[in-house]
CSV table of C-alpha atoms and ligand atoms in Angstrom, one decimal:
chain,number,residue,atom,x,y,z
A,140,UNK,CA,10.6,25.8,19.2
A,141,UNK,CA,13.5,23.6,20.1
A,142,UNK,CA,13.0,19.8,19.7
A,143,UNK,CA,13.2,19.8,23.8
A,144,UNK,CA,10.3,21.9,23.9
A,145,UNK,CA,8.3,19.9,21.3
A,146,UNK,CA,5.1,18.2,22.9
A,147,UNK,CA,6.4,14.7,23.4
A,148,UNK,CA,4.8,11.0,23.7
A,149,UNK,CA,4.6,11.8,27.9
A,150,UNK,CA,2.7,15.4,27.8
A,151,UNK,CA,0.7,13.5,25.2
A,152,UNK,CA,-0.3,10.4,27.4
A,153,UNK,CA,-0.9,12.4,30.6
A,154,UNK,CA,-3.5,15.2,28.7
A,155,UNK,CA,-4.7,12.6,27.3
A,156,UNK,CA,-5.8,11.1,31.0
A,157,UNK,CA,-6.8,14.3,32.6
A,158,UNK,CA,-9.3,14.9,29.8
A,159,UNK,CA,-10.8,11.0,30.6
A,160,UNK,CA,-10.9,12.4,34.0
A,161,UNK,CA,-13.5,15.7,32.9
A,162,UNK,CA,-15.2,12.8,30.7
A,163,UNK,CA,-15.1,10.5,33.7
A,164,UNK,CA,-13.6,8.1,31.8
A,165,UNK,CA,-12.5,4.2,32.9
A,166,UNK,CA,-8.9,3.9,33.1
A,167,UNK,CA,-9.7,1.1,30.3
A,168,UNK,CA,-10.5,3.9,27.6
A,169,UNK,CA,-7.2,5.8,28.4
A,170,UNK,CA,-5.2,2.3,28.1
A,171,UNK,CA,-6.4,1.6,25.2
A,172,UNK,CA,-5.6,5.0,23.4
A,173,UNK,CA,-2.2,4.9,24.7
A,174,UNK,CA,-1.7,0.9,23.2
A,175,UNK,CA,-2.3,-1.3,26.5
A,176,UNK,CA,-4.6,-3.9,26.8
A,177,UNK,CA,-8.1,-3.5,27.6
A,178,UNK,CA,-9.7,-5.7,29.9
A,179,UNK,CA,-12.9,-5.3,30.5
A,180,UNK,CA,-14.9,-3.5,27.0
A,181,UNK,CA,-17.0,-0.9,28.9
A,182,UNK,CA,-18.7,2.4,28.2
A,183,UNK,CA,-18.0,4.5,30.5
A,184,UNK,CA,-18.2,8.4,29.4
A,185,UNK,CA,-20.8,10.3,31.8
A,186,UNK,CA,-23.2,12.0,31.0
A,187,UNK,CA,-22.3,15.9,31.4
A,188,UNK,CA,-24.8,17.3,28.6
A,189,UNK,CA,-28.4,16.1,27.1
A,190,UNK,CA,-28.4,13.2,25.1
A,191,UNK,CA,-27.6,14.0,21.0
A,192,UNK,CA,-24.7,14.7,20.9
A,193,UNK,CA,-22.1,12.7,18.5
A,194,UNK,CA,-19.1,12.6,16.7
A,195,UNK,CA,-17.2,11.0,14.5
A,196,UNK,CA,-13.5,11.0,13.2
A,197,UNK,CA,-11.8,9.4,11.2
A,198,UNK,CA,-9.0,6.4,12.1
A,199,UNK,CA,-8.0,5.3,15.7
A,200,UNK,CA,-6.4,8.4,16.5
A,201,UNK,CA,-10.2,9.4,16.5
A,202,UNK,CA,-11.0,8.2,19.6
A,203,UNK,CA,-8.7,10.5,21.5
A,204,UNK,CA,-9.9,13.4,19.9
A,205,UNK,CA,-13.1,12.8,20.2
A,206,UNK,CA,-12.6,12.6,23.9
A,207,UNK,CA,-11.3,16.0,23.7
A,208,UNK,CA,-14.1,17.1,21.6
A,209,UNK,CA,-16.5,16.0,24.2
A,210,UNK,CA,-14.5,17.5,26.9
A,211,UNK,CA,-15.1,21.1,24.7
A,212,UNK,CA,-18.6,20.7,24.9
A,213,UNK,CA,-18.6,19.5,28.7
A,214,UNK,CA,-17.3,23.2,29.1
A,215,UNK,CA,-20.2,24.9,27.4
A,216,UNK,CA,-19.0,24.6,23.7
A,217,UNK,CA,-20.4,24.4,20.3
A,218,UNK,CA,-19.9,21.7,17.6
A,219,UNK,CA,-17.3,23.7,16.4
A,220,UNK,CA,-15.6,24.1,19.5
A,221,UNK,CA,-15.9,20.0,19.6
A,222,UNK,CA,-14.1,20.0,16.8
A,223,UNK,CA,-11.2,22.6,17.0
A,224,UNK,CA,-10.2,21.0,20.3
A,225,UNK,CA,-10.5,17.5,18.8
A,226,UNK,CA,-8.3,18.7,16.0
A,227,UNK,CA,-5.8,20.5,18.4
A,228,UNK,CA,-5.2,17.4,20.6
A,229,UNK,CA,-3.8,15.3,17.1
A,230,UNK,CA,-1.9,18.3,15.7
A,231,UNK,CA,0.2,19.0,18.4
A,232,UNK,CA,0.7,15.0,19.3
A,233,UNK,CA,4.4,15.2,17.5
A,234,UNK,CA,4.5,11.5,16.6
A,235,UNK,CA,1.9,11.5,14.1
A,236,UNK,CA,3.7,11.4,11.3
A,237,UNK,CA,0.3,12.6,9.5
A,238,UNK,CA,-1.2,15.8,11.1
A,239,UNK,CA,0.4,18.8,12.5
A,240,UNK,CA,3.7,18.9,14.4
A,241,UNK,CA,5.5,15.8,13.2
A,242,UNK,CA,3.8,15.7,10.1
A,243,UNK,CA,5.8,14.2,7.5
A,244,UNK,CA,7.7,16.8,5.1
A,245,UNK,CA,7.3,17.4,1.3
A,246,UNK,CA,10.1,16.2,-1.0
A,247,UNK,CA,12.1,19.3,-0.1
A,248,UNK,CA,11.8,18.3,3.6
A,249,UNK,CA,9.8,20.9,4.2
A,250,UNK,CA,6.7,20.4,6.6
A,251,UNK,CA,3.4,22.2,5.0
A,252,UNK,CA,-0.4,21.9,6.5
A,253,UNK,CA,-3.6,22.1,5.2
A,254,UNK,CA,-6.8,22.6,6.9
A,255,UNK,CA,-10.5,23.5,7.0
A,256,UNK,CA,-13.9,23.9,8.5
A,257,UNK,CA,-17.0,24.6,8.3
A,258,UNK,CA,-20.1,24.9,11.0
A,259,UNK,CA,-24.2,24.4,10.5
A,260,UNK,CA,-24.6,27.8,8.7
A,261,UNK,CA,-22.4,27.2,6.1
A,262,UNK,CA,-19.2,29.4,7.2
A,263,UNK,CA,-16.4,27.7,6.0
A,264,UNK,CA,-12.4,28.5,6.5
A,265,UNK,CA,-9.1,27.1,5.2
A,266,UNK,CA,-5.7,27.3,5.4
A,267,UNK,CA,-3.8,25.4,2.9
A,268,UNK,CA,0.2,24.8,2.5
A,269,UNK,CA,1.1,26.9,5.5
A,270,UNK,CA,4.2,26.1,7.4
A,271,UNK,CA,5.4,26.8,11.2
A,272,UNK,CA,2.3,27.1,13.0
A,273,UNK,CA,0.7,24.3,15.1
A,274,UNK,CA,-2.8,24.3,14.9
A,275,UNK,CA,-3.9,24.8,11.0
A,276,UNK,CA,-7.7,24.5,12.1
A,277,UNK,CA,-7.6,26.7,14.6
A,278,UNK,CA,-6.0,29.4,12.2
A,279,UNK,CA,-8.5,28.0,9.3
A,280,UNK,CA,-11.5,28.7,12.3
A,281,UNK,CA,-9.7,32.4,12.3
A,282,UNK,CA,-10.2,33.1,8.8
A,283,UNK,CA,-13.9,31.8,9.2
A,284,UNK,CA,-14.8,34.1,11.7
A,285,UNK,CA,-12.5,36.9,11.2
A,286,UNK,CA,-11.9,37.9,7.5
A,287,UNK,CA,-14.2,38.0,4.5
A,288,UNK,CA,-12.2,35.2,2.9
A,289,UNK,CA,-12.8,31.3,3.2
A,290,UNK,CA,-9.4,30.2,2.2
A,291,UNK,CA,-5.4,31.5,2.6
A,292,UNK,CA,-2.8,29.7,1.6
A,293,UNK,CA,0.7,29.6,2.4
A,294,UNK,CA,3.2,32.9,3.2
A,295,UNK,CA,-0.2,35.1,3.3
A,296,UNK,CA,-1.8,31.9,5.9
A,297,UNK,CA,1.5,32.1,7.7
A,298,UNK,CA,1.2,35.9,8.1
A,299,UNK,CA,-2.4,35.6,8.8
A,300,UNK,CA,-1.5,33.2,11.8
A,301,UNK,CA,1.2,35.5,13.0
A,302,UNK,CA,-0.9,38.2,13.2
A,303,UNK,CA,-3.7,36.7,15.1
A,304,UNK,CA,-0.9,35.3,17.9
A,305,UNK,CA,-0.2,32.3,16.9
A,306,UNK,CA,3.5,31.1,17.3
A,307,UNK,CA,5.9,30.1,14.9
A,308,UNK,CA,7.4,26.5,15.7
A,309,UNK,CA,9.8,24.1,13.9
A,310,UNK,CA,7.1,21.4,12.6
A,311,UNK,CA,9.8,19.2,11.5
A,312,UNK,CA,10.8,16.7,14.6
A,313,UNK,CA,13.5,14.5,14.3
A,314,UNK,CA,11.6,11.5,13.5
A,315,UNK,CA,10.0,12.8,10.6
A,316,UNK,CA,13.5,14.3,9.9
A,317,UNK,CA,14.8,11.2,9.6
A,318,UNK,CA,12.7,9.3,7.6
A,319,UNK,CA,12.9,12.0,4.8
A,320,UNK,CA,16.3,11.5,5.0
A,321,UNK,CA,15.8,8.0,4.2
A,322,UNK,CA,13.2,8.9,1.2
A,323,UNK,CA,15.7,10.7,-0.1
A,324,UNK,CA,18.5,8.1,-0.7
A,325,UNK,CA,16.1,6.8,-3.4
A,326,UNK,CA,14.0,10.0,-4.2
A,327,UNK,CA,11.6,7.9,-6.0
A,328,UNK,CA,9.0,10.6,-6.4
A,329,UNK,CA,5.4,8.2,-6.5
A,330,UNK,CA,2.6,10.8,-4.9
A,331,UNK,CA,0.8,7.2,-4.8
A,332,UNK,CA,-0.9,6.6,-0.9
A,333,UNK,CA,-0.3,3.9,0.6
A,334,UNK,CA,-3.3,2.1,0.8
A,335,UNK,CA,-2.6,0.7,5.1
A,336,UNK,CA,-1.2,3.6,5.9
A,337,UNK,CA,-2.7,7.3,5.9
A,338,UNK,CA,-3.7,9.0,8.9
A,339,UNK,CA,-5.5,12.6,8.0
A,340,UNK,CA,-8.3,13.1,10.3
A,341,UNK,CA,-11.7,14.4,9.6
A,342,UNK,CA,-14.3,15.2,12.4
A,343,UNK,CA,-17.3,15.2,12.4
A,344,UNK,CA,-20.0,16.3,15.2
A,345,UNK,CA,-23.1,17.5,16.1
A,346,UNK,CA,-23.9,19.2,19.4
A,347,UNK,CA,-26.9,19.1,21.9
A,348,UNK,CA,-28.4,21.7,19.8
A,349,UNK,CA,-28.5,20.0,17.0
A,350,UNK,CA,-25.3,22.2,15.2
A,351,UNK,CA,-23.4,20.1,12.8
A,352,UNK,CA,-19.8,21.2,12.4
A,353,UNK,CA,-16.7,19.4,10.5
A,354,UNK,CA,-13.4,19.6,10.2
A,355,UNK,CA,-10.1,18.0,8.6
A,356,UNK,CA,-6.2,18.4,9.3
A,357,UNK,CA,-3.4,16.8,7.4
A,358,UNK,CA,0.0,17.5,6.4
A,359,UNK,CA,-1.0,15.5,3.4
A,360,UNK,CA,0.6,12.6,0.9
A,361,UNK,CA,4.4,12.4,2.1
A,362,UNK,CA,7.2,13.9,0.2
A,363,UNK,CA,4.7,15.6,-2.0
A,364,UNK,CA,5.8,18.6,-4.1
A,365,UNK,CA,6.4,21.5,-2.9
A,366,UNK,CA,3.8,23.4,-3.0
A,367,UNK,CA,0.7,20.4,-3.4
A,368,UNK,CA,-2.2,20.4,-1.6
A,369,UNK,CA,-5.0,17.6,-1.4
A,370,UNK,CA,-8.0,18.0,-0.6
A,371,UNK,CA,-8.0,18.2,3.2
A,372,UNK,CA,-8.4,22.2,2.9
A,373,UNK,CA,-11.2,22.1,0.3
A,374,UNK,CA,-14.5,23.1,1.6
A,375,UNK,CA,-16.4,20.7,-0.7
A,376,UNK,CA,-13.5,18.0,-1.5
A,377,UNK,CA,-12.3,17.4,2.2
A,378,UNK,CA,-15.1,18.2,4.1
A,379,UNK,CA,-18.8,19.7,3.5
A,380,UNK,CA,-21.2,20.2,5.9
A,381,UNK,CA,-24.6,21.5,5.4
A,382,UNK,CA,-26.4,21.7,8.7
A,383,UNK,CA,-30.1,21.0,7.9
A,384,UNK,CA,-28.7,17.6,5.9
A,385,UNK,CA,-25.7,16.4,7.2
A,386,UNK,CA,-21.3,16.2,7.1
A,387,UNK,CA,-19.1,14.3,5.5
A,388,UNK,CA,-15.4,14.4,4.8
A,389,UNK,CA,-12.7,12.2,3.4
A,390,UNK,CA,-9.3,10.6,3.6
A,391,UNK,CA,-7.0,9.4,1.4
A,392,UNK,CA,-5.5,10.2,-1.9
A,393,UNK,CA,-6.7,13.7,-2.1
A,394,UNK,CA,-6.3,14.2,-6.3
A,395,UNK,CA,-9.1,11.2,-6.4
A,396,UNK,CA,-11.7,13.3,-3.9
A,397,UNK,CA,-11.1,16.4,-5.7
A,398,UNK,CA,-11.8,15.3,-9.0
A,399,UNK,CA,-15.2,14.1,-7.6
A,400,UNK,CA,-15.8,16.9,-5.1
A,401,UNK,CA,-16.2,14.0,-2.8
A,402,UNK,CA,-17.3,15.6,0.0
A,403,UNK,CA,-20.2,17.5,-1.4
A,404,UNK,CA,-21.4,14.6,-3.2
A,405,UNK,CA,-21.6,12.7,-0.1
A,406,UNK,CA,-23.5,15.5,1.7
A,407,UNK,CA,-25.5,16.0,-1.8
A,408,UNK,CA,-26.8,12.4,-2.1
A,409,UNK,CA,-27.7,12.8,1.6
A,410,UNK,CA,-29.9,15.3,0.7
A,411,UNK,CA,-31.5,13.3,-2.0
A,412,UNK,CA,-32.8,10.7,0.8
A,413,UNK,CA,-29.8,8.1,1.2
A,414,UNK,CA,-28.4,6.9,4.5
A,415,UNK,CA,-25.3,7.7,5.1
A,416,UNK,CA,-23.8,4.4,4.7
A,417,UNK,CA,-25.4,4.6,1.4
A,418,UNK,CA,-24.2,8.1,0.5
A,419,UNK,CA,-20.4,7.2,0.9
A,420,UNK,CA,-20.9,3.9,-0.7
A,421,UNK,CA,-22.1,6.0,-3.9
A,422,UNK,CA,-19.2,8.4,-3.7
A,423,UNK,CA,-17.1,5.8,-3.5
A,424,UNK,CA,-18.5,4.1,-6.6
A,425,UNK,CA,-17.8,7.6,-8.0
A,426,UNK,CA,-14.6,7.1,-7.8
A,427,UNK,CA,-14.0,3.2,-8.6
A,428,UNK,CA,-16.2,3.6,-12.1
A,429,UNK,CA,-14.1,6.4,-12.9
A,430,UNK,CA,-10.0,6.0,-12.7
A,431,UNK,CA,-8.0,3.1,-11.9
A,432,UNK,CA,-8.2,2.6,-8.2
A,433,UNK,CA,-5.6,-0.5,-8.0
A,434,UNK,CA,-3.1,1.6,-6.1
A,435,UNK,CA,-5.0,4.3,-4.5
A,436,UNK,CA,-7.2,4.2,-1.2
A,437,UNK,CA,-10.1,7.0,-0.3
A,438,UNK,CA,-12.5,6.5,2.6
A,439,UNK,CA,-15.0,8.5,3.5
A,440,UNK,CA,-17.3,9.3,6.3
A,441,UNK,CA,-21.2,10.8,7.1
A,442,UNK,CA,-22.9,12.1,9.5
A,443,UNK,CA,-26.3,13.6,9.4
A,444,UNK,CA,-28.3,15.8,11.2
A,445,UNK,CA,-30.3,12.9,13.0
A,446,UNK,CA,-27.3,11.1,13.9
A,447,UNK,CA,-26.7,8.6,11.5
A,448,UNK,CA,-23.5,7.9,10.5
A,449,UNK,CA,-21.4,5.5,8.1
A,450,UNK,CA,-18.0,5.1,6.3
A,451,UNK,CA,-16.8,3.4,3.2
A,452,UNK,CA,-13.5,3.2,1.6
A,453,UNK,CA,-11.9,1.7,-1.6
A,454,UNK,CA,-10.2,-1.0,-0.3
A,455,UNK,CA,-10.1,-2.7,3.6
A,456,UNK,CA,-7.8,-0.9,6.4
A,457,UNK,CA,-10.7,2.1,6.9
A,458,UNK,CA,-11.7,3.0,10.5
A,459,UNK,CA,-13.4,5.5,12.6
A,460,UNK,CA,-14.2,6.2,16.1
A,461,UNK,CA,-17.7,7.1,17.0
A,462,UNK,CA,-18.5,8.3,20.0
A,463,UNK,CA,-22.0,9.5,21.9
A,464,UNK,CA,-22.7,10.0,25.7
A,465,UNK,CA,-23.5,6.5,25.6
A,466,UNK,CA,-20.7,4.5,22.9
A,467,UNK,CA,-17.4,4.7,22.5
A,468,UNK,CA,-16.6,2.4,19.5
A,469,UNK,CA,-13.5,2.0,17.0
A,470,UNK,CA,-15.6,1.0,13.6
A,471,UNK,CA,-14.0,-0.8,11.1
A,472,UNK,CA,-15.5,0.5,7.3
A,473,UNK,CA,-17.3,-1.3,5.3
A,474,UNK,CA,-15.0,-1.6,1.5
A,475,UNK,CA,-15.6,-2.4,-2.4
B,1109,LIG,N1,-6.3,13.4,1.9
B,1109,LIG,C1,-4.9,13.7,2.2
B,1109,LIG,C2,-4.3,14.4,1.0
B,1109,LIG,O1,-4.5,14.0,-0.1
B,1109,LIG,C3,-4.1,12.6,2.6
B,1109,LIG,C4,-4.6,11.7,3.7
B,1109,LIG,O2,-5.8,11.5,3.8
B,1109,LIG,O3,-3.8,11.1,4.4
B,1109,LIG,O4,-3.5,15.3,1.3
């Protein structure tokens, strides 16, 4: 795809508004996704199915996509269909520098995507280190419901896309382009997140029915090797969902959450009783009691199959948007 053809800032902002039109959205919740000031804090999203349903994803960028996840199951869809179109609207916004197209490249400048989900009855699908296609969770959804396999990773993922019609596009935009570039003139190679600043997004939602379904996208830590993946794509790392208990998924410095298969611990604890609040505060503990967490953030988030929900990270900066048929909030984690 040439760089004139790349979903810009403009296509972004005006989908963005005519899906708060299907929601019936205030102008105020479109201003505020798009950066302008909000005057008057009201919810406003209609209600075009039964009460129930809810998501959650994680960081600001949340609140759009869980406008479009909403606006999937206005139309008739599933959890999973909230999520894939929740998903789809942040991969293809080209100036994340985070998720999908626009995503910042590994130290080789080379733009590679992980992701996964996983619905109610325990199907799960991955994609991990693919490169040229859009919309990883879409493809990841693919391999769910159309092979035997739960996870494909790079060339054979790429193929697998291909094959199934999605198109390959240049993921690299200038902007990320450039600040590789910069990177490079001191090549300090330090996979070490920044603690302020990491924007993979995990979704979380359960549908009028009652279906849980969860999902994750992430180009993962900047400038990585070639060749890394984190633990966006990992069913049980990333994301775990079991639908009689409850979801959970991370962000963060991925090599932390996979050494404690934080996911399925979260979902796991659930299961033993705990809140969710409690559940990610436990995992988080995980984590804190057992490497040096001075430089490193993780957050993660919980849903269960009642509704509740909660988030905790390492360190302050965490946030999530939740959003029912009657809220629309921007939460800020609790940390420590
Ligand atoms: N968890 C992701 C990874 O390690 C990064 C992120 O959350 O931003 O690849």
């Amino acid at each position: 795809m040439s760089q004139s053809n790349k979903p810009n800032r403009r296509s972004f902002i005006g989908k963005l508004a005519s899906l708060g039109g299907v929601l019936g959205l205030a102008p105020f919740a479109i201003n505020r996704m798009i950066g302008a000031e909000i005057a008057k804090p009201v919810n406003t999203i209609t209600p075009l199915d039964k009460p129930g349903a809810t998501m959650v994803s994680t960081w600001n960028h949340g609140i759009q996509a869980n406008i479009a996840g909403f606006s999937a199951l206005s139309k008739g869809g599933t959890a999973l269909d909230m999520i894939e179109a929740a998903a789809k609207l942040v991969e293809e916004d080209a100036e994340g520098l985070s998720v999908g197209i626009g995503g910042l490249p590994d130290r080789d400048g080379i733009v590679t995507l992980d992701a996964c989900c996983m619905d109610h009855t325990g199907q799960a699908g991955s994609v991990a280190a693919m490169q040229d296609i859009m919309y990883p969770l879409s493809v990841a959804r693919k391999v769910m419901e159309e092979t035997p396999h739960v996870m494909l990773v790079g060339e054979g993922a790429k193929m697998f896309a291909l094959e199934s019609g999605f198109k390959s596009t240049d993921l690299l935009t200038e902007k990320a382009r450039e600040a590789w570039l910069r990177w490079m003139e001191k090549h300090e190679y330090k996979p070490v997140i920044n603690i302020e600043n990491h924007d993979t997004i995990g979704i979380l939602a359960l549908d009028n029915e009652g279906r849980l379904s969860g999902g994750c996208t992430t180009s993962g830590v900047a400038y990585k090797m070639h060749g890394r993946v984190g633990d966006s794509p990992i069913i049980g790392a990333g994301l775990f969902v079991d639908g009689a208990v409850g979801a959970a998924t991370a962000t963060g410095l991925g090599e932390a959450v996979m050494r404690t298969v934080g996911s399925f611990l979260v979902v796991e604890l659930m299961r033993g009783g705990l809140h969710p609040q409690a559940a990610c505060e436990t995992a988080v503990k995980r984590i804190i009691d057992s490497m040096d967490v001075s430089n490193l953030q993780v957050g993660y988030l919980a849903l269960d199959k009642t509704g509740r929900h909660g988030a905790h990270a390492i360190h302050s900066g965490f946030n999530y948007a939740l959003t029912t048929l009657k809220t629309e909030n921007l939460i800020d984690a609790t940390h420590g």
